[in-house]
Amino acid sequence: MTFSRLLNYKYSDTLKRMDPDHLLALVTEVIPSYSCLVFCPSKKNCENVAEMLCRFLNKEYLKHREKEKYELIQNLKNVNGGKLCPVLKHTIPLGVAYHHSGLTSEERKLLEEAYSSSTLCLFTCTSTLATGVNLPARRVILRAPYIAQEFLKRNQYKQMVGRAGRAGIDTVGESILILQEKDKEQVVELISRPLENCYSHLVQEFTKGIHTLFLSLIGLKIATTLGDIHRFMNGTFFGVQQKILLKGKSLWEITVESLRYLTEKGLLQKDTICTSEEDLQDNFHITKLGRATFKGTIDLAYCDTLYRDLKKGLEGLVLESLLHLVYLTTPYDLAFQCVPDWMIYFRQFSHLSPAEQNVAALLGVSESYIGKKASCQAIRKMVDKDIVNRLYLAFALHTLIKETNIWSVSEKFNMPRGYIQNLLMGAASFSSCVLHFCEELEEFWVYRALLAELTKKLTYCVKAELIPLMEVTGILESRAKQLYNAGYRSLMHLASADPDILIRTIDHLSRRQAKQIISSAKMLLREKADALQEEVEELLRVPSDFPGFGTSSFEKA
């Protein structure tokens, strides 16, 4: 069955060139009265489409929820230290915004709330919005049947169009897929075929799947013998699908091979115990390295590399600058995905202090190598690409710790601010993991105090005086600065604050938020006081092994 209709929108020659897909006509049929999502193949395309639509939208759209849109712009500036993306500055007054991973989490939250309250009526977005965020729409438009360069899968398509006419929220919904003639056959198959099968991912990446599972089972003592582990695997989704996923091997063989791998890697130790006269059984227990990896939740693909890096760091740890420690806590997986901008890399290298140059030299990365890469010269000496990439990300993190401003670092390294924030969050999380890793290995005792402080710096990434305020639930950097400048400089100051004075002193602070801040500060203060009280009681308690402890007064006499 074929359905066709004409779009009731007059297109000039200029508009036809700018909007060949007639997106403007499609979106103006529903906005601003109803909401609309336009899925785009890439982040840059999201921004371009948002700007293009706003260029031609009727200026009447400026009057729709004008006050709320002004407040949204002010809130975005507040969370960004006065900064505002020029694209959003242009599009928000017309009720339009883009949504992709290049935004910071604070920006995404504000934009999503504005869309949910109908302050914004149109999002141009990537496929990431299709999962995890409940933002329904009257109309969903897919600009192309692609995510980046890959053709849509059936489940991805269903996730996107499922945003239209969400049950319980809207009574009507429709989706429109724009396609080229060359994609027509594939699209017909896409919308008619069944959903893709669901398969266990335990086998996709063994180090993150089966190997990590086995280490956890043995570390938690859920299953420690070969037989128990095999029985456990029989009850998993992978155990059910094993004959489909790995036809050439039995579940027993996979279990034996995985345990052998962990044993050879030094994470497990095997003992053969005799359960009866004829029955011998393999029993496994976790080694010190295995326990450190397990407690630190370190990806098994990198645990060897991390151990070597920390060991090498002990030989010449540079403490005049944080760069060396930051490098050690830069996530390996992000480094493998990184593509450095060599000119920026070279400029950053030329501004290093002598101590920071020493760090680069210890890692085997020279300024001449970066200079040759920047000028596209031939390089004879081989340098480990992963170390080079990881140091580049460490430069970005180190700059962020010094400047505490995501926007300036984003501009300096030509990276999306959302990426910089994700890098920071990943580094804070990995730093905590490395700290737990080091706590289990006595040889790395020197790192413990250093990493505890670095983890705090990475977690909050603000000037030191703001950290006590940011420990309170709901206080972000911009709010912490407001409070600090208003004289609230400690947890006690916040816990003792008067809500009425707080509201009058701090801009854009509601009574509910003021009460929540004070309540959270009081609770945190009590928790810290209780922890100190327990420490005092522990210090004053008579040791149980003290001579004569527990004997009665009669016996003493």
XYZ file of C-alpha atoms in Angstrom:
557
model
C 0.000 0.000 0.000
C 1.314 3.444 -0.952
C 0.293 6.667 0.778
C 1.262 10.103 -0.477
C 0.380 13.707 0.283
C 1.654 17.174 -0.500
C 3.336 19.251 2.196
C 1.599 22.557 2.701
C 4.692 24.770 2.845
C 5.971 27.192 0.223
C 9.653 26.638 -0.596
C 11.849 29.304 -2.191
C 14.771 28.287 -4.427
C 17.191 29.095 -1.583
C 15.225 26.986 0.895
C 15.077 24.070 -1.544
C 18.860 24.101 -1.752
C 19.275 24.379 2.013
C 16.538 21.868 2.918
C 16.223 19.270 0.142
C 14.539 16.806 2.532
C 11.762 19.315 3.382
C 12.463 19.003 7.098
C 11.141 22.504 7.762
C 7.727 21.607 6.332
C 7.631 18.353 8.316
C 8.523 19.881 11.685
C 6.300 22.984 11.395
C 3.263 20.715 11.049
C 3.677 19.747 14.716
C 5.715 22.421 16.553
C 5.326 24.408 18.759
C 2.024 22.870 19.928
C 3.557 19.384 19.985
C 7.080 18.023 20.221
C 9.282 16.622 17.476
C 12.551 14.646 17.349
C 14.838 14.699 14.300
C 17.433 11.896 14.418
C 20.644 12.722 12.544
C 23.558 10.410 11.588
C 26.292 12.463 13.318
C 26.850 15.054 16.047
C 27.909 17.756 13.592
C 24.833 17.065 11.475
C 22.626 17.616 14.561
C 24.038 21.106 15.047
C 23.873 21.975 11.335
C 20.236 20.849 11.035
C 19.231 22.793 14.170
C 20.845 25.960 12.803
C 19.350 25.478 9.335
C 15.817 25.053 10.705
C 16.143 28.107 12.951
C 17.372 30.190 10.049
C 14.048 29.714 8.261
C 11.551 29.319 11.138
C 8.937 32.045 11.490
C 9.917 34.684 14.063
C 6.540 34.075 15.768
C 8.200 31.056 17.401
C 10.265 33.482 19.501
C 7.128 34.419 21.484
C 6.283 30.841 22.483
C 7.315 30.327 26.158
C 9.662 33.300 25.856
C 10.221 33.697 29.606
C 10.977 29.984 30.142
C 13.471 29.977 27.261
C 15.232 33.018 28.696
C 15.514 31.233 32.074
C 16.886 28.128 30.318
C 19.624 30.202 28.668
C 20.508 31.776 32.040
C 20.640 28.345 33.708
C 22.910 27.011 30.951
C 25.239 29.970 31.503
C 25.204 29.366 35.257
C 26.278 25.715 34.976
C 28.967 26.650 32.437
C 30.563 29.531 34.309
C 28.986 32.169 32.067
C 29.683 30.322 28.798
C 27.019 29.340 26.271
C 27.367 27.364 23.046
C 26.808 29.803 20.112
C 24.564 27.250 18.361
C 22.289 26.902 21.402
C 22.297 30.687 21.862
C 20.815 30.963 18.367
C 18.390 28.005 18.471
C 16.897 27.995 22.008
C 14.920 31.268 21.552
C 13.063 29.482 18.724
C 12.399 26.380 20.867
C 15.038 24.214 19.163
C 18.166 22.505 20.540
C 20.594 19.751 19.597
C 21.226 16.753 21.854
C 24.313 14.541 21.603
C 27.311 13.304 23.605
C 29.234 16.546 22.984
C 27.092 18.259 25.639
C 28.054 18.151 29.297
C 25.790 16.173 31.637
C 24.534 19.431 33.226
C 23.606 20.828 29.808
C 21.842 17.609 28.815
C 19.833 17.586 32.037
C 18.656 21.188 31.587
C 17.755 20.663 27.924
C 15.882 17.418 28.664
C 13.894 19.108 31.442
C 13.070 21.988 29.090
C 11.905 19.558 26.400
C 9.785 17.586 28.892
C 8.090 20.807 30.058
C 7.479 21.915 26.409
C 9.791 24.926 26.744
C 11.692 23.333 23.844
C 9.596 21.679 21.152
C 12.259 20.277 18.802
C 15.417 18.233 19.357
C 17.884 17.373 16.614
C 19.654 14.373 18.105
C 21.830 11.320 17.580
C 20.781 7.720 18.241
C 22.001 7.976 21.878
C 18.710 9.720 22.714
C 16.800 6.612 21.557
C 17.876 4.606 24.620
C 17.893 5.467 28.294
C 16.150 8.859 28.145
C 12.349 9.054 28.301
C 11.664 11.889 25.839
C 8.623 11.030 23.708
C 7.377 13.067 20.721
C 4.318 13.501 18.514
C 6.504 13.086 15.418
C 9.866 11.348 14.992
C 11.890 12.006 11.829
C 14.930 9.939 10.813
C 17.086 11.977 8.457
C 18.771 8.870 7.087
C 18.745 5.104 7.782
C 22.304 5.336 9.124
C 24.155 5.765 12.413
C 27.422 7.381 11.331
C 28.408 5.152 8.369
C 26.564 2.008 9.504
C 23.113 1.053 8.242
C 20.422 0.862 10.924
C 19.652 -2.412 12.653
C 16.027 -3.335 13.193
C 16.232 -2.921 16.996
C 17.848 0.529 16.609
C 15.098 1.588 14.210
C 12.392 0.377 16.611
C 14.028 2.244 19.514
C 13.978 5.500 17.552
C 10.451 5.336 16.126
C 9.174 4.028 19.467
C 9.567 7.586 20.788
C 6.510 8.632 18.753
C 3.122 8.570 20.488
C 4.325 7.011 23.749
C 1.466 5.194 25.506
C 0.082 7.094 28.490
C 1.712 10.343 27.356
C 0.269 10.986 23.888
C -2.691 9.614 21.936
C -1.151 9.996 18.459
C 2.340 9.448 17.103
C 4.015 9.049 13.745
C 7.475 8.405 12.377
C 9.010 9.434 9.068
C 12.146 7.890 7.569
C 13.875 9.907 4.835
C 15.881 7.797 2.395
C 17.735 7.888 -0.908
C 16.783 5.683 -3.838
C 19.937 3.581 -3.343
C 18.781 2.593 0.174
C 15.195 1.694 -0.744
C 15.609 -2.102 -0.881
C 17.486 -2.199 2.413
C 14.855 -0.011 4.100
C 11.985 -2.241 2.887
C 13.824 -5.187 4.450
C 14.553 -3.138 7.595
C 10.915 -2.349 8.363
C 9.595 -5.806 7.479
C 12.112 -8.226 9.014
C 11.877 -9.472 12.618
C 14.039 -8.069 15.414
C 17.621 -9.317 15.690
C 18.222 -12.226 18.065
C 19.574 -11.485 21.523
C 22.880 -13.189 22.350
C 24.990 -13.437 25.489
C 27.944 -11.050 25.534
C 30.034 -13.182 27.886
C 31.864 -14.483 24.844
C 32.198 -11.174 22.953
C 35.200 -10.004 24.977
C 36.591 -12.781 27.151
C 38.533 -10.401 29.445
C 35.357 -8.428 30.242
C 33.094 -11.464 30.094
C 33.947 -15.010 31.139
C 37.377 -14.256 32.606
C 36.088 -11.418 34.802
C 33.105 -13.551 35.839
C 35.365 -16.451 36.898
C 37.687 -14.144 38.853
C 34.655 -12.699 40.693
C 33.188 -16.154 41.407
C 36.429 -17.355 42.960
C 37.193 -14.012 44.685
C 33.753 -14.024 46.335
C 34.038 -17.797 47.011
C 30.744 -18.469 45.247
C 32.390 -21.277 43.297
C 36.008 -22.385 43.690
C 36.234 -25.842 42.123
C 36.203 -26.693 38.433
C 33.005 -28.680 38.848
C 31.184 -25.879 40.715
C 32.213 -23.263 38.137
C 31.064 -25.509 35.269
C 27.701 -26.049 36.983
C 27.351 -22.294 37.474
C 28.054 -21.697 33.769
C 25.375 -24.229 32.822
C 22.812 -21.952 34.447
C 23.835 -18.785 32.567
C 22.342 -17.367 29.364
C 25.652 -18.165 27.669
C 25.410 -21.749 28.896
C 22.046 -22.067 27.149
C 23.372 -20.516 23.902
C 26.872 -22.011 23.953
C 26.230 -24.481 21.117
C 25.093 -21.606 18.894
C 27.860 -19.141 19.820
C 30.855 -21.521 19.966
C 30.059 -24.616 17.968
C 33.603 -25.988 17.994
C 33.990 -26.171 21.793
C 32.008 -27.601 24.666
C 31.154 -25.550 27.752
C 33.551 -27.747 29.753
C 36.436 -26.929 27.371
C 35.680 -23.193 27.537
C 35.615 -23.335 31.350
C 38.919 -25.245 31.542
C 40.647 -22.923 29.021
C 39.450 -19.752 30.791
C 40.668 -20.999 34.191
C 44.002 -21.998 32.638
C 44.337 -18.469 31.153
C 43.686 -16.840 34.547
C 46.164 -19.195 36.225
C 48.888 -18.522 33.645
C 48.275 -14.788 34.006
C 49.019 -15.106 37.747
C 45.527 -14.132 38.878
C 44.523 -17.592 40.139
C 46.354 -20.469 41.768
C 45.275 -24.081 41.319
C 45.455 -26.798 43.952
C 44.524 -30.394 43.308
C 42.714 -31.877 46.290
C 41.771 -35.469 46.947
C 38.042 -35.803 47.761
C 38.099 -39.608 47.902
C 40.488 -42.485 47.173
C 39.912 -42.215 43.418
C 38.561 -38.701 42.950
C 40.914 -35.722 42.461
C 39.458 -32.240 42.133
C 40.942 -28.914 40.987
C 40.398 -26.168 43.545
C 41.186 -22.516 42.729
C 41.984 -19.561 44.942
C 42.767 -15.985 44.074
C 46.370 -14.662 44.178
C 47.441 -11.255 45.537
C 47.507 -9.832 41.993
C 44.141 -11.438 41.290
C 42.636 -9.957 44.452
C 44.021 -6.506 43.588
C 42.519 -6.779 40.097
C 39.216 -8.038 41.500
C 38.982 -5.411 44.275
C 39.994 -2.626 41.885
C 37.567 -3.874 39.183
C 40.420 -3.546 36.680
C 39.755 -4.781 33.148
C 41.781 -8.001 32.799
C 43.008 -6.822 29.393
C 44.970 -4.055 31.157
C 45.887 -5.469 34.585
C 49.363 -6.597 33.426
C 50.046 -3.212 31.822
C 48.834 -1.355 34.907
C 51.082 -3.444 37.165
C 54.096 -2.750 34.905
C 53.328 0.979 34.719
C 53.012 1.284 38.501
C 56.189 -0.769 39.016
C 58.089 1.402 36.548
C 56.681 4.507 38.252
C 58.310 3.469 41.530
C 61.727 3.699 39.856
C 61.356 7.420 39.146
C 57.991 8.892 40.153
C 57.993 12.628 39.349
C 56.204 14.480 42.160
C 57.082 18.071 41.226
C 54.041 17.986 38.962
C 50.785 15.996 38.990
C 51.319 14.955 35.360
C 52.973 11.612 36.150
C 50.197 10.539 38.542
C 47.536 11.789 36.096
C 49.131 9.696 33.342
C 48.993 6.592 35.558
C 45.265 7.128 36.139
C 44.321 7.960 32.527
C 41.958 5.157 31.372
C 43.582 2.712 28.933
C 40.421 2.137 26.905
C 40.001 5.863 26.169
C 43.653 6.100 25.125
C 43.188 3.304 22.581
C 40.310 5.259 20.980
C 42.162 8.598 20.975
C 43.356 10.312 17.780
C 45.659 13.198 18.805
C 45.743 16.543 17.041
C 49.490 16.651 16.475
C 49.792 20.447 16.185
C 47.984 20.879 19.500
C 50.116 18.079 20.982
C 53.292 19.857 19.848
C 52.136 23.221 21.248
C 51.329 21.599 24.610
C 54.714 19.860 24.613
C 56.551 23.142 24.071
C 54.884 24.620 27.212
C 55.904 21.792 29.561
C 57.921 22.580 32.674
C 61.264 20.770 33.180
C 59.580 18.300 35.580
C 56.831 17.584 33.044
C 59.403 17.127 30.279
C 61.076 14.601 32.565
C 57.773 12.654 32.753
C 57.542 12.533 28.940
C 61.185 11.389 28.731
C 60.575 8.596 31.278
C 57.653 7.413 29.130
C 59.784 7.483 25.980
C 57.911 10.298 24.199
C 60.195 13.035 22.850
C 59.402 16.526 21.571
C 61.192 15.747 18.292
C 58.856 12.764 17.689
C 55.736 14.909 18.248
C 57.246 17.671 16.078
C 57.809 15.239 13.213
C 54.259 13.910 13.518
C 52.938 17.484 13.470
C 54.924 18.332 10.330
C 54.144 14.956 8.670
C 57.818 13.945 8.468
C 59.029 10.361 8.206
C 59.791 8.734 11.574
C 62.352 5.956 11.875
C 62.306 5.393 15.608
C 59.330 3.335 16.794
C 57.368 4.738 19.745
C 54.521 2.941 21.522
C 51.361 4.489 20.047
C 49.261 3.665 23.126
C 51.691 5.518 25.427
C 51.710 8.539 23.089
C 47.900 8.658 22.985
C 47.590 8.179 26.727
C 50.048 11.012 27.415
C 48.000 13.295 25.119
C 44.871 12.620 27.184
C 46.932 13.074 30.363
C 47.921 16.542 29.080
C 44.215 17.406 28.690
C 43.397 16.105 32.194
C 46.385 17.855 33.748
C 45.356 21.149 32.113
C 41.808 20.632 33.385
C 42.988 20.088 36.975
C 45.015 23.321 36.781
C 42.372 25.454 35.046
C 39.198 23.689 36.371
C 37.310 24.908 33.301
C 35.925 22.362 30.824
C 35.204 25.037 28.210
C 38.745 26.435 28.045
C 40.266 22.915 27.892
C 37.731 21.955 25.217
C 38.837 24.924 23.094
C 42.539 24.387 23.814
C 42.480 20.713 22.745
C 39.720 21.064 20.121
C 37.624 18.362 21.817
C 33.861 18.448 22.536
C 33.182 19.612 26.081
C 31.075 16.488 26.674
C 34.090 14.353 25.723
C 36.320 16.305 28.137
C 33.789 15.774 30.923
C 33.523 12.037 30.142
C 37.333 11.824 30.140
C 37.416 13.498 33.560
C 34.738 11.191 34.982
C 36.501 8.157 33.506
C 39.829 9.254 35.015
C 38.235 9.853 38.450
C 36.661 6.396 38.354
C 39.858 4.713 37.142
C 41.927 6.583 39.745
C 39.680 5.108 42.455
C 40.100 1.642 40.879
C 43.905 2.017 40.816
C 43.821 3.135 44.461
C 41.957 -0.069 45.460
C 44.394 -2.059 43.299
C 47.369 -0.542 45.160
C 45.775 -1.108 48.588
C 45.919 -4.865 47.977
C 49.613 -4.887 46.989
C 52.082 -3.914 49.718
C 54.790 -2.955 47.189
C 52.603 -0.046 46.000
C 52.044 1.491 49.469
C 53.582 4.781 48.307
C 50.736 5.377 45.847
C 47.920 5.111 48.395
C 47.985 8.625 49.907
C 48.889 10.187 46.546
C 46.011 8.529 44.699
C 43.493 9.286 47.455
C 44.139 13.019 46.982
C 44.273 12.783 43.186
C 40.947 10.907 43.090
C 39.359 13.740 45.062
C 40.841 16.345 42.689
C 39.581 14.472 39.623
C 36.149 13.837 41.144
C 35.434 17.490 41.916
C 37.889 19.254 39.555
C 37.523 22.596 41.305
C 39.752 24.838 43.344
C 40.607 23.221 46.687
C 38.491 25.629 48.750
C 35.288 24.525 46.959
C 35.697 20.777 47.609
C 34.076 20.789 51.121
C 30.977 22.488 49.653
C 30.758 20.116 46.691
C 30.657 17.117 49.023
C 27.054 18.163 49.767
C 24.492 16.423 47.548
C 23.156 18.662 44.774
C 25.912 21.300 44.871
C 27.790 21.636 41.583
C 30.715 23.944 40.810
C 28.664 27.023 39.859
C 26.536 26.772 43.014
C 29.637 26.118 45.162
C 31.205 29.336 43.819
C 28.050 31.297 44.641
C 27.977 29.910 48.173
C 31.713 30.483 48.737
C 31.505 34.081 47.517
C 28.506 34.634 49.808
C 30.575 33.565 52.837
C 29.465 29.924 53.168
C 32.919 28.364 53.126
C 32.573 25.154 55.118
C 30.181 22.321 55.858
C 29.398 23.881 59.250
C 28.467 27.175 57.566
C 25.936 25.386 55.358
C 24.545 23.223 58.164
C 23.979 26.355 60.281
C 22.471 28.440 57.459
C 19.014 30.032 57.549
C 16.927 29.080 54.447
C 15.427 32.590 54.134
C 18.850 34.277 54.170
C 20.203 31.665 51.744
C 17.379 32.362 49.259
C 17.975 36.129 49.417
C 21.754 35.747 49.091
C 22.034 33.150 46.296
C 20.574 33.818 42.836
C 18.133 31.316 41.284
C 17.844 29.263 44.507
C 14.376 28.014 45.436
C 13.200 27.393 49.006
C 13.082 23.649 48.340
C 16.704 23.676 47.093
C 17.854 25.777 50.073
C 16.246 23.387 52.561
C 17.707 20.392 50.733
C 21.230 21.887 50.836
C 20.977 22.621 54.571
C 19.498 19.180 55.318
C 22.218 17.400 53.279
C 24.966 19.447 54.974
C 23.607 18.536 58.443
C 23.424 14.857 57.521
C 26.974 14.853 56.131
C 28.238 16.683 59.217
C 26.590 14.084 61.497
C 28.126 11.230 59.457
C 31.604 12.773 59.786
C 31.085 13.367 63.520
C 29.924 9.754 64.025
C 32.951 8.462 62.113
C 35.288 10.522 64.321
C 33.456 9.330 67.465
C 33.922 5.696 66.398
C 37.617 6.391 65.835
C 37.940 7.907 69.338
C 36.142 4.922 70.922
C 38.396 2.527 69.017
C 41.489 4.348 70.294
C 40.262 4.261 73.928
C 39.058 0.647 73.860
C 41.205 -1.828 75.845
C 42.756 -4.360 73.421
C 41.297 -7.868 73.700
C 44.814 -9.339 73.905
C 45.771 -7.099 76.870
C 47.175 -9.226 79.757
C 44.414 -10.055 82.233
C 41.653 -8.721 79.918
C 38.307 -10.434 80.693
C 39.275 -11.903 84.098
C 36.996 -11.207 87.050
C 37.960 -8.939 89.935
C 37.916 -12.001 92.257
C 40.483 -13.789 90.088
C 42.648 -10.651 90.013
C 42.526 -10.464 93.809
